[in-house]
Tab-separated table of C-alpha atoms in Angstrom:
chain	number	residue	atom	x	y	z
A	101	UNK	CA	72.031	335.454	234.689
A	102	UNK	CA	74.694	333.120	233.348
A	103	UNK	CA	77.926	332.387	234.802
A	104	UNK	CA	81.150	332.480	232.491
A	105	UNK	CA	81.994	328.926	231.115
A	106	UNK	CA	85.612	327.647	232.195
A	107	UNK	CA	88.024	327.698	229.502
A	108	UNK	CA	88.772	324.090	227.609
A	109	UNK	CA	91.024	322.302	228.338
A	110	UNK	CA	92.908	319.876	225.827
A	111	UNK	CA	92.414	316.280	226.542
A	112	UNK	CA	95.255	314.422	227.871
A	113	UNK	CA	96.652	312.048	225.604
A	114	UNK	CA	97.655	308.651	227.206
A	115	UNK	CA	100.597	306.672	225.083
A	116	UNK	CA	98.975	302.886	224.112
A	117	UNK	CA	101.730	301.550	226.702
A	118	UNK	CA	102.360	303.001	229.697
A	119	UNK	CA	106.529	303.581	229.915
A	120	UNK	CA	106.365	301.699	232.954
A	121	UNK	CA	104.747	298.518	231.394
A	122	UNK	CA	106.456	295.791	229.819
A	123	UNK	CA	106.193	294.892	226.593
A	124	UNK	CA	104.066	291.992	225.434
A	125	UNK	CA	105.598	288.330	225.578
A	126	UNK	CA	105.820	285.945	222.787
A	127	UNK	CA	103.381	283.610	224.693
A	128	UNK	CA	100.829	286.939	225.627
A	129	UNK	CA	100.495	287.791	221.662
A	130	UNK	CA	99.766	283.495	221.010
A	131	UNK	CA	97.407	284.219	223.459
A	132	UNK	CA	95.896	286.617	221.691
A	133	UNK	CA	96.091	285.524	218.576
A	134	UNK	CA	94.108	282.296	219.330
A	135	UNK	CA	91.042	284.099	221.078
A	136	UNK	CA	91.031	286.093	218.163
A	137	UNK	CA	90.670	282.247	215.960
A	138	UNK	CA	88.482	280.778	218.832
A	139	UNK	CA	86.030	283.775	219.014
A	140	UNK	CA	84.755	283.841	215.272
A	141	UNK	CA	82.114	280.942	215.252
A	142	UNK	CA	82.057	279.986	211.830
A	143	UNK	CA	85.860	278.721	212.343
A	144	UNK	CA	84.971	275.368	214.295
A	145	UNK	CA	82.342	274.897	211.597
A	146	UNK	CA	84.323	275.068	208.367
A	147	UNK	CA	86.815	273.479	210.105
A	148	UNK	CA	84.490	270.741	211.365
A	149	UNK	CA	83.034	270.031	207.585
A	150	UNK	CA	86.216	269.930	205.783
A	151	UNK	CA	87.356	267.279	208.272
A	152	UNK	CA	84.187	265.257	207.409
A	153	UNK	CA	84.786	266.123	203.769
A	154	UNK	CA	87.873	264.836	203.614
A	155	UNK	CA	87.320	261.675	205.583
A	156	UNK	CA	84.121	260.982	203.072
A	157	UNK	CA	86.072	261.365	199.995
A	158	UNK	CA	88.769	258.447	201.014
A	159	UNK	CA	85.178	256.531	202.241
A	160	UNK	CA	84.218	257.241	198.493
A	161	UNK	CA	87.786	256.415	196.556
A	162	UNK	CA	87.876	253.069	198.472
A	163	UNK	CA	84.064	251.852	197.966
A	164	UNK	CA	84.740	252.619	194.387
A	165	UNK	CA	88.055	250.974	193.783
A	166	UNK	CA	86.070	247.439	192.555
A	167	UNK	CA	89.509	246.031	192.217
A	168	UNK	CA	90.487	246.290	196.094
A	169	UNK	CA	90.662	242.758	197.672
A	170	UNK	CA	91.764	241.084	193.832
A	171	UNK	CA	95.446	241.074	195.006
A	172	UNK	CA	97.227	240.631	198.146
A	173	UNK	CA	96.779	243.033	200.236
A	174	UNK	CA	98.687	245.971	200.410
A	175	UNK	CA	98.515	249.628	201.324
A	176	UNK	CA	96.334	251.318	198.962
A	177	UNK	CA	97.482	255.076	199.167
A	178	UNK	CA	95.312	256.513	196.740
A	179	UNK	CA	91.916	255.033	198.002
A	180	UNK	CA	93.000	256.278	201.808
A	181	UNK	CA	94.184	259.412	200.486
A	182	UNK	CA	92.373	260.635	197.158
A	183	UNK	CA	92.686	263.917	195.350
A	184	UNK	CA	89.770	265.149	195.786
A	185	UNK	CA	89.564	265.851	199.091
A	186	UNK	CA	93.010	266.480	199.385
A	187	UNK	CA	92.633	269.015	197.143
A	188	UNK	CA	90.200	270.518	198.403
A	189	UNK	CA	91.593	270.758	201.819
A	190	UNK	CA	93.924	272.790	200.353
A	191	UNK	CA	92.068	275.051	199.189
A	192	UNK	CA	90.364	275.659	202.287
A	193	UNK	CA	93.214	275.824	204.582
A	194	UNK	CA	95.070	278.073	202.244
A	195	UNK	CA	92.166	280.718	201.574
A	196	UNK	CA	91.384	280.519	205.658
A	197	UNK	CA	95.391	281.149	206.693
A	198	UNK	CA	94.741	284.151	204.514
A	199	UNK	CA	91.880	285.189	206.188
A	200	UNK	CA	93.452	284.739	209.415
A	201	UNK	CA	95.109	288.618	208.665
A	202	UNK	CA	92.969	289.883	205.601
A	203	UNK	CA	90.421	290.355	207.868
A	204	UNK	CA	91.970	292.358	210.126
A	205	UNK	CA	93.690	294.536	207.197
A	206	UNK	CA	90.219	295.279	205.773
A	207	UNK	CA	88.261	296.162	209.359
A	208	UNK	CA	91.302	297.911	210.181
A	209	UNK	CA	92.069	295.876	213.455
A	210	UNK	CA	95.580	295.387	212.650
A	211	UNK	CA	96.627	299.091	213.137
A	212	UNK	CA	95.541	298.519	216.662
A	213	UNK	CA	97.255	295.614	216.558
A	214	UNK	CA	100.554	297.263	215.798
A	215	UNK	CA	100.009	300.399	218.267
A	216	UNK	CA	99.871	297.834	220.646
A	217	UNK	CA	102.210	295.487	219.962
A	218	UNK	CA	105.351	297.810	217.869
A	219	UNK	CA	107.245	294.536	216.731
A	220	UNK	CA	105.147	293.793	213.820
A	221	UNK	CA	107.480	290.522	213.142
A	222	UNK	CA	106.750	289.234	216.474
A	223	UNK	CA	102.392	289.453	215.657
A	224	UNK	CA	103.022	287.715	212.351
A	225	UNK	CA	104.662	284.749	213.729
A	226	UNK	CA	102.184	284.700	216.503
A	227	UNK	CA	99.576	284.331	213.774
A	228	UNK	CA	102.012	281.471	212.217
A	229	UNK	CA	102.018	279.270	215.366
A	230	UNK	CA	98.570	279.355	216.231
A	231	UNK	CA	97.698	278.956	212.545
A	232	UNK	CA	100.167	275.825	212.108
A	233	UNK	CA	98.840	274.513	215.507
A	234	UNK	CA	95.284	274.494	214.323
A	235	UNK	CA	95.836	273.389	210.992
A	236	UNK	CA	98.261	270.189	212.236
A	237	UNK	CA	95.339	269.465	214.398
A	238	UNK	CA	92.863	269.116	211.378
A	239	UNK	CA	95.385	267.825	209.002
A	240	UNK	CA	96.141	265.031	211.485
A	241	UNK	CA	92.582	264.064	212.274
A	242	UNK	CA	91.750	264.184	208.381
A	243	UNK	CA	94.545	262.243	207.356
A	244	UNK	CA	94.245	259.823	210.815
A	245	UNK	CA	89.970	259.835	209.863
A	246	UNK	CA	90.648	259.068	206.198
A	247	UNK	CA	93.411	255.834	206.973
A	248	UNK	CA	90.543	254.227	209.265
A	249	UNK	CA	88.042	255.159	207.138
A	250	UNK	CA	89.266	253.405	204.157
A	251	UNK	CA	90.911	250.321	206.239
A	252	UNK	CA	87.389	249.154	207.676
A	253	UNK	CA	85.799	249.775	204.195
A	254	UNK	CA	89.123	247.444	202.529
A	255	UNK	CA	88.553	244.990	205.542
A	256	UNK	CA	85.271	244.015	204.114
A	257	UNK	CA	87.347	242.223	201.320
A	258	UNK	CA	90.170	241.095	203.747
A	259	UNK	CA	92.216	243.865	201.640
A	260	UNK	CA	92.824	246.510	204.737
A	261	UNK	CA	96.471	247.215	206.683
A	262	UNK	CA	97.235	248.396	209.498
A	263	UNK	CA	98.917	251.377	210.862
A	264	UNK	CA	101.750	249.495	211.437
A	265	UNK	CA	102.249	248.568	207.387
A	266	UNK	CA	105.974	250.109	206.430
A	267	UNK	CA	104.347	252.182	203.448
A	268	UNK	CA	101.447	254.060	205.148
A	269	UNK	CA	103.720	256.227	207.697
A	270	UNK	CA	105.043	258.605	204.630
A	271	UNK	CA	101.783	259.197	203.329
A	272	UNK	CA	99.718	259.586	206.564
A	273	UNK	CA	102.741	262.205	207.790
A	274	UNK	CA	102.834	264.318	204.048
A	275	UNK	CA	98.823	264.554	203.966
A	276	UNK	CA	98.555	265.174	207.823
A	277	UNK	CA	101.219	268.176	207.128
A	278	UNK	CA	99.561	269.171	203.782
A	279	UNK	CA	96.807	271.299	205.627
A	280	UNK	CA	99.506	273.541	208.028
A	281	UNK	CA	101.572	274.209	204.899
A	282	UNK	CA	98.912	275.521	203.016
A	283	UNK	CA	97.636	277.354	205.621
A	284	UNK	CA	101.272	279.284	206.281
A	285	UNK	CA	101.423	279.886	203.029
A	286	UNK	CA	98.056	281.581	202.516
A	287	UNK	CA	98.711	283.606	205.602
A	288	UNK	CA	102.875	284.555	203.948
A	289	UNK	CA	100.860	286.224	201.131
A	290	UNK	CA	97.874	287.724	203.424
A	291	UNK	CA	100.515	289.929	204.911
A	292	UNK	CA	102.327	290.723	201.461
A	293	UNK	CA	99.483	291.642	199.874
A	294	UNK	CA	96.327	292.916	202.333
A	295	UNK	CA	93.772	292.364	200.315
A	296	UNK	CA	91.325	289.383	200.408
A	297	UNK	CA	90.275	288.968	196.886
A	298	UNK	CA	93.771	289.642	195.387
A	299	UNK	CA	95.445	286.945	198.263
A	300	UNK	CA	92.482	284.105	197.835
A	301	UNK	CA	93.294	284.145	194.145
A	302	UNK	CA	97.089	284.186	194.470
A	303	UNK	CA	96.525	281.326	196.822
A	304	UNK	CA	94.478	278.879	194.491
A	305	UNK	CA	96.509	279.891	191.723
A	306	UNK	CA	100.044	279.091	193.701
A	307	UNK	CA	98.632	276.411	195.170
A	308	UNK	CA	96.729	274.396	192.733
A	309	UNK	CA	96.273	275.895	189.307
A	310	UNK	CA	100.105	276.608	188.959
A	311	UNK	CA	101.405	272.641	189.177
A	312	UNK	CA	98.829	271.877	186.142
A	313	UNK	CA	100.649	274.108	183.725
A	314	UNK	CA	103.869	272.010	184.063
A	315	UNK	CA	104.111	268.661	183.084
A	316	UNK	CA	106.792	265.908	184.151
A	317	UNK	CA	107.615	264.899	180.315
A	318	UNK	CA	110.563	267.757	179.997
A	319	UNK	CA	113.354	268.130	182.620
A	320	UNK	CA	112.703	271.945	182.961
A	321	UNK	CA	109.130	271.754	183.025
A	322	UNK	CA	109.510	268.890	186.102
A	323	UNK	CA	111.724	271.055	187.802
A	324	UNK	CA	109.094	273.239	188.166
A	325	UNK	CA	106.518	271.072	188.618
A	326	UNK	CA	108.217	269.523	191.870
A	327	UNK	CA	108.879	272.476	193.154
A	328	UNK	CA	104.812	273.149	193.844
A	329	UNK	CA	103.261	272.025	197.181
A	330	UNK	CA	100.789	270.052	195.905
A	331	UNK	CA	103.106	268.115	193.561
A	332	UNK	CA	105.347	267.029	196.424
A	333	UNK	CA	101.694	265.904	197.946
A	334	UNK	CA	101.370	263.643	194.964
A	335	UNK	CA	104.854	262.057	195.535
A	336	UNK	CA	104.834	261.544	198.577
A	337	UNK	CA	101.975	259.893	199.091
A	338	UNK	CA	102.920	257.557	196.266
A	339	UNK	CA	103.684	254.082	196.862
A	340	UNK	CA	106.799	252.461	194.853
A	341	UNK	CA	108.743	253.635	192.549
A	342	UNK	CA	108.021	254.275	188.670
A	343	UNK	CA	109.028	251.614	186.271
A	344	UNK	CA	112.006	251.528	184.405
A	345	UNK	CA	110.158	252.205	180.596
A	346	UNK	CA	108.584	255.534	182.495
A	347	UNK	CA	108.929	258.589	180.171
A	348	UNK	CA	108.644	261.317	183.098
A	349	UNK	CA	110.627	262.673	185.413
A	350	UNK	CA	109.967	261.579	188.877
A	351	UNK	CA	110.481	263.759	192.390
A	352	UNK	CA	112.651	262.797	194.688
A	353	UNK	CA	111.844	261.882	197.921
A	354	UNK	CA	114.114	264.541	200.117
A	355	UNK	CA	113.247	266.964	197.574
A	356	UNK	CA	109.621	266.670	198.603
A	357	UNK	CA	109.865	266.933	202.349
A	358	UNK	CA	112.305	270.318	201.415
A	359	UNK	CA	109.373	272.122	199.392
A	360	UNK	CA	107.064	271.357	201.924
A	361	UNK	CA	109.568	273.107	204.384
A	362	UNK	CA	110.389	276.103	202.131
A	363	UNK	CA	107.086	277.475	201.143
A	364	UNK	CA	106.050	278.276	204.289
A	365	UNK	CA	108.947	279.545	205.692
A	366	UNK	CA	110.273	281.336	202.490
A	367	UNK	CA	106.472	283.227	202.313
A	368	UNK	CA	106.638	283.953	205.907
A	369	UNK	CA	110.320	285.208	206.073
A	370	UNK	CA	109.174	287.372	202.841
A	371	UNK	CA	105.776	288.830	205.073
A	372	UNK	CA	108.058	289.236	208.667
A	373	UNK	CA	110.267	291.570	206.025
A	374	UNK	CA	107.482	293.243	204.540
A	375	UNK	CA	105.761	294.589	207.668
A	376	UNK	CA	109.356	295.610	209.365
A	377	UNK	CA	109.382	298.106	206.118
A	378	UNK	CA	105.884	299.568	206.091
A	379	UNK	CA	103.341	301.157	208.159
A	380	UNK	CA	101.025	297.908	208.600
């Protein structure tokens, strides 16, 4: 004998948010965001070995400068602070502050992201503050490591400053800020474009292949030359001014600090915009 089954019933649907709930605070979703950064274990590593890398390749630049300790000493900004690591730590921090929302794009965690959290604006610039906190933190210690580093190697030829010396302030600040520029940047074009090989390429290309087509020999061709992160870099962690017989066209000062400003906030004002107007 069998006894009649009870009709189905539909499932009750429950909204993401209950009316009664408030919505999530500024602080809640930087919260969020950084247990999201702090949970993925290869991110203290990479972090950890860039910070060495850097700090190695000033060790490097300043035990091969042989002519350190031939003149009075003065603040060597190019042995503290070489291009190769610097460089290279932007290519890190720019293809990993892409990551930082690619990621979620291609698993498909951001939709529940957004059912979540409705002001899409408000998630993106809770990715941009815990992004620029983390990458201050490693641009600081790299370009902090990389001054020691390369004053106890120049001290062996009674050649090293301190961190006192008037010139090394500029340069310690532009290469300590180099990293969290970068890093906003790669995430601006993360959310414009959602797609990891696509934003990693834009990135590298932007942010270092992009300053080597331009030269410094034509006004026009400066221009846009010192408009490029990594360009204002360069000047600003030169020392002196160029010579009066110099045949290029030399950055300004000002204008340096204002491209490191505007990339990052023009690339993140462009990605608030974008997700505002579109699904994700």
């Amino acid at each position: 004998m069998t006894t009649p089954l009870a009709p189905l019933t539909p499932l009750a649907t429950s909204p993401a948010t209950s009316p009664d709930e408030p919505p999530a605070r500024f602080l809640d979703l930087i919260a969020s965001e950084w247990i999201k950064t702090r949970s993925l274990r290869s991110t203290p590593w990479a972090l950890a070995l860039i910070t060495l890398f850097v700090i190695g390749s000033a060790a490097v630049a300043t035990l091969a400068d042989k002519a350190a300790g031939s003149e009075p000493a003065d603040f060597l900004a190019y042995d503290a602070y070489p291009a190769t690591g610097y460089m290279t730590l932007t290519l890190v921090a720019g293809s990993m502050g892409a990551l930082t929302v690619v990621n979620e794009y291609g698993s498909g965690l951001i939709r529940t992201t957004t059912v979540a959290v409705p002001d899409r604006g408000a998630v993106v610039l809770a990715k941009a503050v815990v992004t620029a906190a983390l990458w201050t933190t490693v641009g600081t210690a790299a370009s902090l490591g990389s001054f020691l580093v390369s004053q106890a190697v120049l001290q062996r030829h009674d050649a090293g400053v301190a961190l006192t010396h008037p010139d090394v302030l500029r340069p310690l600040l532009a290469s300590a800020l180099l990293a969290p520029v970068c890093a906003l940047v790669g995430l601006g074009f993360g959310v414009l474009l959602r797609h990891t090989a696509g934003t990693v390429l834009t990135s590298v290309f932007t942010l270092l292949m992009l300053p080597t087509m331009f030269s410094e020999s034509n006004r026009w061709s400066a221009d846009v030359r010192h408009a490029m992160v990594s360009a204002a870099w360069t000047r600003l962690v030169r020392i002196g001014e160029p010579g009066p017989g110099s045949l290029g066209y030399t950055a300004t000062l000002p204008g340096s600090w204002i491209v490191y400003a505007l990339w990052p906030l023009a690339t993140l004002a462009l990605a608030v915009a974008a997700v505002r107007h579109r699904d994700v």
